[in-house]
mmCIF file of C-alpha atoms in Angstrom:
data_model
loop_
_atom_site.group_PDB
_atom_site.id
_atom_site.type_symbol
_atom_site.label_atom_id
_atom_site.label_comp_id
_atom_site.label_asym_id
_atom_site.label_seq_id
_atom_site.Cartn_x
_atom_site.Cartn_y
_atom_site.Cartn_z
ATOM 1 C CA UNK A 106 74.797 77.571 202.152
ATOM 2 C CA UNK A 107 76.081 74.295 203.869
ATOM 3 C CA UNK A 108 76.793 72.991 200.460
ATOM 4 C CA UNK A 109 79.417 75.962 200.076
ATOM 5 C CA UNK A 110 80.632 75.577 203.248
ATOM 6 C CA UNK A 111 81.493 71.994 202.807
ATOM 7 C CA UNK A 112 82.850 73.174 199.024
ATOM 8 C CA UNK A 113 85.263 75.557 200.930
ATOM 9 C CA UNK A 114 86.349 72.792 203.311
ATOM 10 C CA UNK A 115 86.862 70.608 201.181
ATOM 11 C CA UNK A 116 88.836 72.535 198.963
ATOM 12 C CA UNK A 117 91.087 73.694 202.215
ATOM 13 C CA UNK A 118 91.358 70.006 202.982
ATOM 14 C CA UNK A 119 92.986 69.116 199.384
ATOM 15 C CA UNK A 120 94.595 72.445 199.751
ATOM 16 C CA UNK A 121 96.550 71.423 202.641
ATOM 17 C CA UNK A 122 97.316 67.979 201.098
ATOM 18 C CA UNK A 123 98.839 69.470 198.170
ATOM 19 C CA UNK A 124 101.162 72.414 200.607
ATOM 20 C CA UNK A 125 102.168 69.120 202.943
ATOM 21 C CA UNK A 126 103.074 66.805 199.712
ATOM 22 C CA UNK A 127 104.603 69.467 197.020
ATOM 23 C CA UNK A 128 105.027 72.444 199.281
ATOM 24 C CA UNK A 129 103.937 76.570 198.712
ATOM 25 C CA UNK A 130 105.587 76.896 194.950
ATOM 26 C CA UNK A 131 103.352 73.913 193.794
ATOM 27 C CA UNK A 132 100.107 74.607 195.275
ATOM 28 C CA UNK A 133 98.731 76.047 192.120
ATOM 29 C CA UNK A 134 94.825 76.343 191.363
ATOM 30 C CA UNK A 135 95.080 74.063 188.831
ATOM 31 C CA UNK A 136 96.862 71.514 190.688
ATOM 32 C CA UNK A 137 94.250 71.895 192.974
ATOM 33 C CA UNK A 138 91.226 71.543 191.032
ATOM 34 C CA UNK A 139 92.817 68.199 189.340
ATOM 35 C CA UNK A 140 93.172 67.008 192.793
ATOM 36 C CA UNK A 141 89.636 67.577 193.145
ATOM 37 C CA UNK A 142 88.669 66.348 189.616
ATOM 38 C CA UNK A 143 87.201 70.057 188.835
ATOM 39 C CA UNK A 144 87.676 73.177 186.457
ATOM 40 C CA UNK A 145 90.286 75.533 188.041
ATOM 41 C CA UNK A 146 87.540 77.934 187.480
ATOM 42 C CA UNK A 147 85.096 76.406 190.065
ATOM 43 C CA UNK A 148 87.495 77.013 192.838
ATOM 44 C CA UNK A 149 86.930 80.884 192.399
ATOM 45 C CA UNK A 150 82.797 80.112 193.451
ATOM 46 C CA UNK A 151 84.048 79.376 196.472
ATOM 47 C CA UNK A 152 87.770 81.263 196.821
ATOM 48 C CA UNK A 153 87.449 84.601 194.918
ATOM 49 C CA UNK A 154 91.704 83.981 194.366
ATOM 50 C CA UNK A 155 94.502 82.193 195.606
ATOM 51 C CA UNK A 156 95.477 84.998 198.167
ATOM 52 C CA UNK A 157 91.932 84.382 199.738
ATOM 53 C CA UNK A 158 92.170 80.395 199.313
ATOM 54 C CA UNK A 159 95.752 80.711 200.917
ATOM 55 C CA UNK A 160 94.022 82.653 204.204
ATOM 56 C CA UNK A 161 91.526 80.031 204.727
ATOM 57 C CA UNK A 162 94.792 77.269 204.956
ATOM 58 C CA UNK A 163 96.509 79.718 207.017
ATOM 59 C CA UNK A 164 93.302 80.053 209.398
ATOM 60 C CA UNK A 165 93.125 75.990 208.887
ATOM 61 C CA UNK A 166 96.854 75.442 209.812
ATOM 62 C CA UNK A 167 96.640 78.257 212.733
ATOM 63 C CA UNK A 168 92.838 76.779 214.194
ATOM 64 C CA UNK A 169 95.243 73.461 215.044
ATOM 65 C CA UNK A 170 97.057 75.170 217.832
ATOM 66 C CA UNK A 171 94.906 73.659 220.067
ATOM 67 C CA UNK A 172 95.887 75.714 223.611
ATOM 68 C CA UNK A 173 93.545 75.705 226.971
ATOM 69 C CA UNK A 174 91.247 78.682 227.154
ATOM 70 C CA UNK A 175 93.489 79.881 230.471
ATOM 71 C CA UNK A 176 96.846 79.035 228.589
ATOM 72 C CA UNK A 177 99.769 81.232 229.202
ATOM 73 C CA UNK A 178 101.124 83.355 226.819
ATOM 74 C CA UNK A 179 103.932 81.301 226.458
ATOM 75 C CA UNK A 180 102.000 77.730 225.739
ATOM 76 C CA UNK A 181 99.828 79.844 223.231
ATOM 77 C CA UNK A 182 103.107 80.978 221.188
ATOM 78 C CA UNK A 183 104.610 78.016 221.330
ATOM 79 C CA UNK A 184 101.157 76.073 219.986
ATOM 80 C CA UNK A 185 100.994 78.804 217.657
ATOM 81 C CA UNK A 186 104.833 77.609 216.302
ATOM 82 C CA UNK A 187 104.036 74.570 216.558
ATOM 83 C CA UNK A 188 101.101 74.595 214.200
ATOM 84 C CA UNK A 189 103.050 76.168 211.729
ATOM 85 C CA UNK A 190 105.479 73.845 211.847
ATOM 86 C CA UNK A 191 103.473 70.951 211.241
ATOM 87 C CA UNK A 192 102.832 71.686 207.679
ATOM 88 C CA UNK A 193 105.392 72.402 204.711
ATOM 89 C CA UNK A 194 105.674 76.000 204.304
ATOM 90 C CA UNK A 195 102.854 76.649 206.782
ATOM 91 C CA UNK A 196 104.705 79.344 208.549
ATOM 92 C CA UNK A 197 105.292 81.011 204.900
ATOM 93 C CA UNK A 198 101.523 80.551 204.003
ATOM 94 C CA UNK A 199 100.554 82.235 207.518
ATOM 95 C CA UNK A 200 103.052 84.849 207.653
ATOM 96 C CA UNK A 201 102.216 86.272 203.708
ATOM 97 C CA UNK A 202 98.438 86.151 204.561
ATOM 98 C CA UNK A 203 99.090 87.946 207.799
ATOM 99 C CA UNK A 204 101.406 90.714 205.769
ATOM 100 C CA UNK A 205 98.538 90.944 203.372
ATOM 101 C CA UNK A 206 95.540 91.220 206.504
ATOM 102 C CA UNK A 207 93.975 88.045 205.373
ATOM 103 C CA UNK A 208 92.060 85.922 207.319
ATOM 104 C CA UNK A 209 90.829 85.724 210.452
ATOM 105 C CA UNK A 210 93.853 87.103 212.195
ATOM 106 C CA UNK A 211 93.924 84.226 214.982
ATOM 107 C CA UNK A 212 97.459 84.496 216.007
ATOM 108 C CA UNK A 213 96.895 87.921 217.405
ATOM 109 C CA UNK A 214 94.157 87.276 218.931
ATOM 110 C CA UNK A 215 95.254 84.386 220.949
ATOM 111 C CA UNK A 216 97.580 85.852 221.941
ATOM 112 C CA UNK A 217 96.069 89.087 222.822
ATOM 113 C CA UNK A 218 93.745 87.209 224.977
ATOM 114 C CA UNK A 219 96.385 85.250 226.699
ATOM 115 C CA UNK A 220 98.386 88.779 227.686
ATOM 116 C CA UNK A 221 95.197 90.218 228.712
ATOM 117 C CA UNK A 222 94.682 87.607 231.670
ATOM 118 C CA UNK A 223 97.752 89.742 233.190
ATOM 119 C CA UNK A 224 98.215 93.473 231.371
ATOM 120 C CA UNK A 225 95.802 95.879 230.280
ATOM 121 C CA UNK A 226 94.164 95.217 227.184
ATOM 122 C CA UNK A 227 95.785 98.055 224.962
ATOM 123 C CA UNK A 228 99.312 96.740 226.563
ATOM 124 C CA UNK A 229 98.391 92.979 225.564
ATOM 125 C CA UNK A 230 97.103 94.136 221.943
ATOM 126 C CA UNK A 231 100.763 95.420 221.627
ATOM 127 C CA UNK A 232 102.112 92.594 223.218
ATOM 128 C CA UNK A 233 100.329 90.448 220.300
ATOM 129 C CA UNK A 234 101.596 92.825 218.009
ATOM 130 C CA UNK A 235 105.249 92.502 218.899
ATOM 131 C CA UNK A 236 104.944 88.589 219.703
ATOM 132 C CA UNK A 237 103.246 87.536 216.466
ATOM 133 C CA UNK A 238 105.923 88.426 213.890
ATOM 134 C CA UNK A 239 108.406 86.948 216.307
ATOM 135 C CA UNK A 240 106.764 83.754 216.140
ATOM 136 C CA UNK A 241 105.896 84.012 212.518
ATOM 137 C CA UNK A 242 109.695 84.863 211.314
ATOM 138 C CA UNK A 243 110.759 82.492 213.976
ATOM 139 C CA UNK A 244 108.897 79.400 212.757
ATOM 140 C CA UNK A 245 109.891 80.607 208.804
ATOM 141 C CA UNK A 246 113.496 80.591 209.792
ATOM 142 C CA UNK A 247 113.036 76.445 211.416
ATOM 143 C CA UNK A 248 110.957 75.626 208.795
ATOM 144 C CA UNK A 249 113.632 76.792 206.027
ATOM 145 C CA UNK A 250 116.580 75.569 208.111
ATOM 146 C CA UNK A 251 114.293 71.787 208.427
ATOM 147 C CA UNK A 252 113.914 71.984 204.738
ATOM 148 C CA UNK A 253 117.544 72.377 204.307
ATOM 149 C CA UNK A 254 118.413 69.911 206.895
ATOM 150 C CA UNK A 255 116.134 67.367 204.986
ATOM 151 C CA UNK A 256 118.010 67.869 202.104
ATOM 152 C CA UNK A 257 121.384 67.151 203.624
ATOM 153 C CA UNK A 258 122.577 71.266 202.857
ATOM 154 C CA UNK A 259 122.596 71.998 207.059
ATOM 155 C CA UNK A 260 122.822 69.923 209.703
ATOM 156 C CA UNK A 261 119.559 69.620 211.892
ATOM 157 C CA UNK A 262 119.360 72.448 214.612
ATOM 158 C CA UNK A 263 116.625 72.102 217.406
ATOM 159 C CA UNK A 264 115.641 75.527 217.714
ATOM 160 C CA UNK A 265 112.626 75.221 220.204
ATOM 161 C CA UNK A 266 114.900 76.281 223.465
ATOM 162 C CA UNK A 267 116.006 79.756 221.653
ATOM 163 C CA UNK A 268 112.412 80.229 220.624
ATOM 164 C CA UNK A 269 111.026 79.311 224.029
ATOM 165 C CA UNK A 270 113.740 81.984 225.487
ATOM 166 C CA UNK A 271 112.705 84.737 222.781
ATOM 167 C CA UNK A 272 109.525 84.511 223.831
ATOM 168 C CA UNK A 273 110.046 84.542 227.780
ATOM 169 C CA UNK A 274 112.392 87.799 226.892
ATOM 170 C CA UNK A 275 109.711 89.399 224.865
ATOM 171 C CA UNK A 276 106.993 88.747 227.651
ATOM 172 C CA UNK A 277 109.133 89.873 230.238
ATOM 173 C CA UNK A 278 110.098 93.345 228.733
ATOM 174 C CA UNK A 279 106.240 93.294 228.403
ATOM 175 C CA UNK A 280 105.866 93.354 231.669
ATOM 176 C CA UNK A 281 103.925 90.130 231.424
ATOM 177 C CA UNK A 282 104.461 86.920 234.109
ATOM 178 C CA UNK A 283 106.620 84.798 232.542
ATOM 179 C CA UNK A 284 106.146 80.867 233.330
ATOM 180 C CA UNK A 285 108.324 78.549 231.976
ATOM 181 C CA UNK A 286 106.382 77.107 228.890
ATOM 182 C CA UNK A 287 105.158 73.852 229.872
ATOM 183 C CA UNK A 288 103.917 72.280 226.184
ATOM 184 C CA UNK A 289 106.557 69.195 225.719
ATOM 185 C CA UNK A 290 106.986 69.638 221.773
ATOM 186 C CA UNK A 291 110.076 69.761 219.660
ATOM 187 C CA UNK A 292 110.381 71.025 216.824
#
């Protein structure tokens, strides 16, 4: 069983490498299994398809949103972004495993638990439910518009203020306290 395990993280690992270097459109299975010097049909011991292999990179990408246990929901959104934003077409590999229910579902869940420290728990499920495809569609629109940017078709926009206010307007009509955001990223 550990030897699987460390198959599937392994595979995740050059995965991620191949999504950071040649983006979503090029992360093919047998792309992948050259970078790993296998038979595209050994990934599929350990990833039953791509869909599933894509939801353990989204879980991958979304576990690096490193956030304090007592974080506000705020910090935990924008961790959340900011994870997404750290790899190419990470917010597009989260947000199509998330519209398939893939994976381990960890953006809702953080943020449920975040809302819960200060609503009911059926009004900070909701909450999660409304905040998570804000913050996936939000991070899909910087990542396209960084892409574009990068490629001299845009000029660079910061976005993080207007995502920082969507999210203090969504908590507040919540009913949730709304602190400032304290994480210090741009992006």
């Amino acid at each position: 069983m550990a030897e699987s395990t460390t198959g599937r993280e392994r595979i995740v690992a050059a995965a991620l490498r191949i999504l950071d270097a040649h983006g979503l459109a090029d992360l093919t299975m047998r792309r992948l299994a050259a970078e790993l010097d296998v038979r595209a049909s050994a990934l599929y011991w350990h990833f039953e398809s791509k869909q599933v292999l894509l939801a353990a990179v989204a879980d991958r990408i979304v576990r690096a949103a490193a956030v304090a246990e007592d974080a506000e929901p705020a910090d935990v959104a924008l961790a959340l972004r900011d994870a997404l934003l750290a790899h190419r077409d990470g917010a597009e590999v989260v947000l199509s495993t998330q519209a398939l229910a893939l994976g381990e579902d960890m953006p809702r869940r953080r943020l449920a638990a975040a809302l819960a420290r200060a609503l009911p728990q059926d009004e900070a499920d909701g909450g999660a439910a409304i905040l998570v495809p804000f913050v996936l569609g939000h991070a899909s629109l910087a990542q396209q518009r960084l892409q574009a940017a990068q490629l001299g078709l845009v000029a660079p926009v910061d976005e993080h203020d207007d995502f920082r206010h969507g999210v203090e307007v969504i908590l507040a009509g919540l009913g949730a306290p709304v602190a400032r955001a304290r994480q210090a990223s741009r992006g």
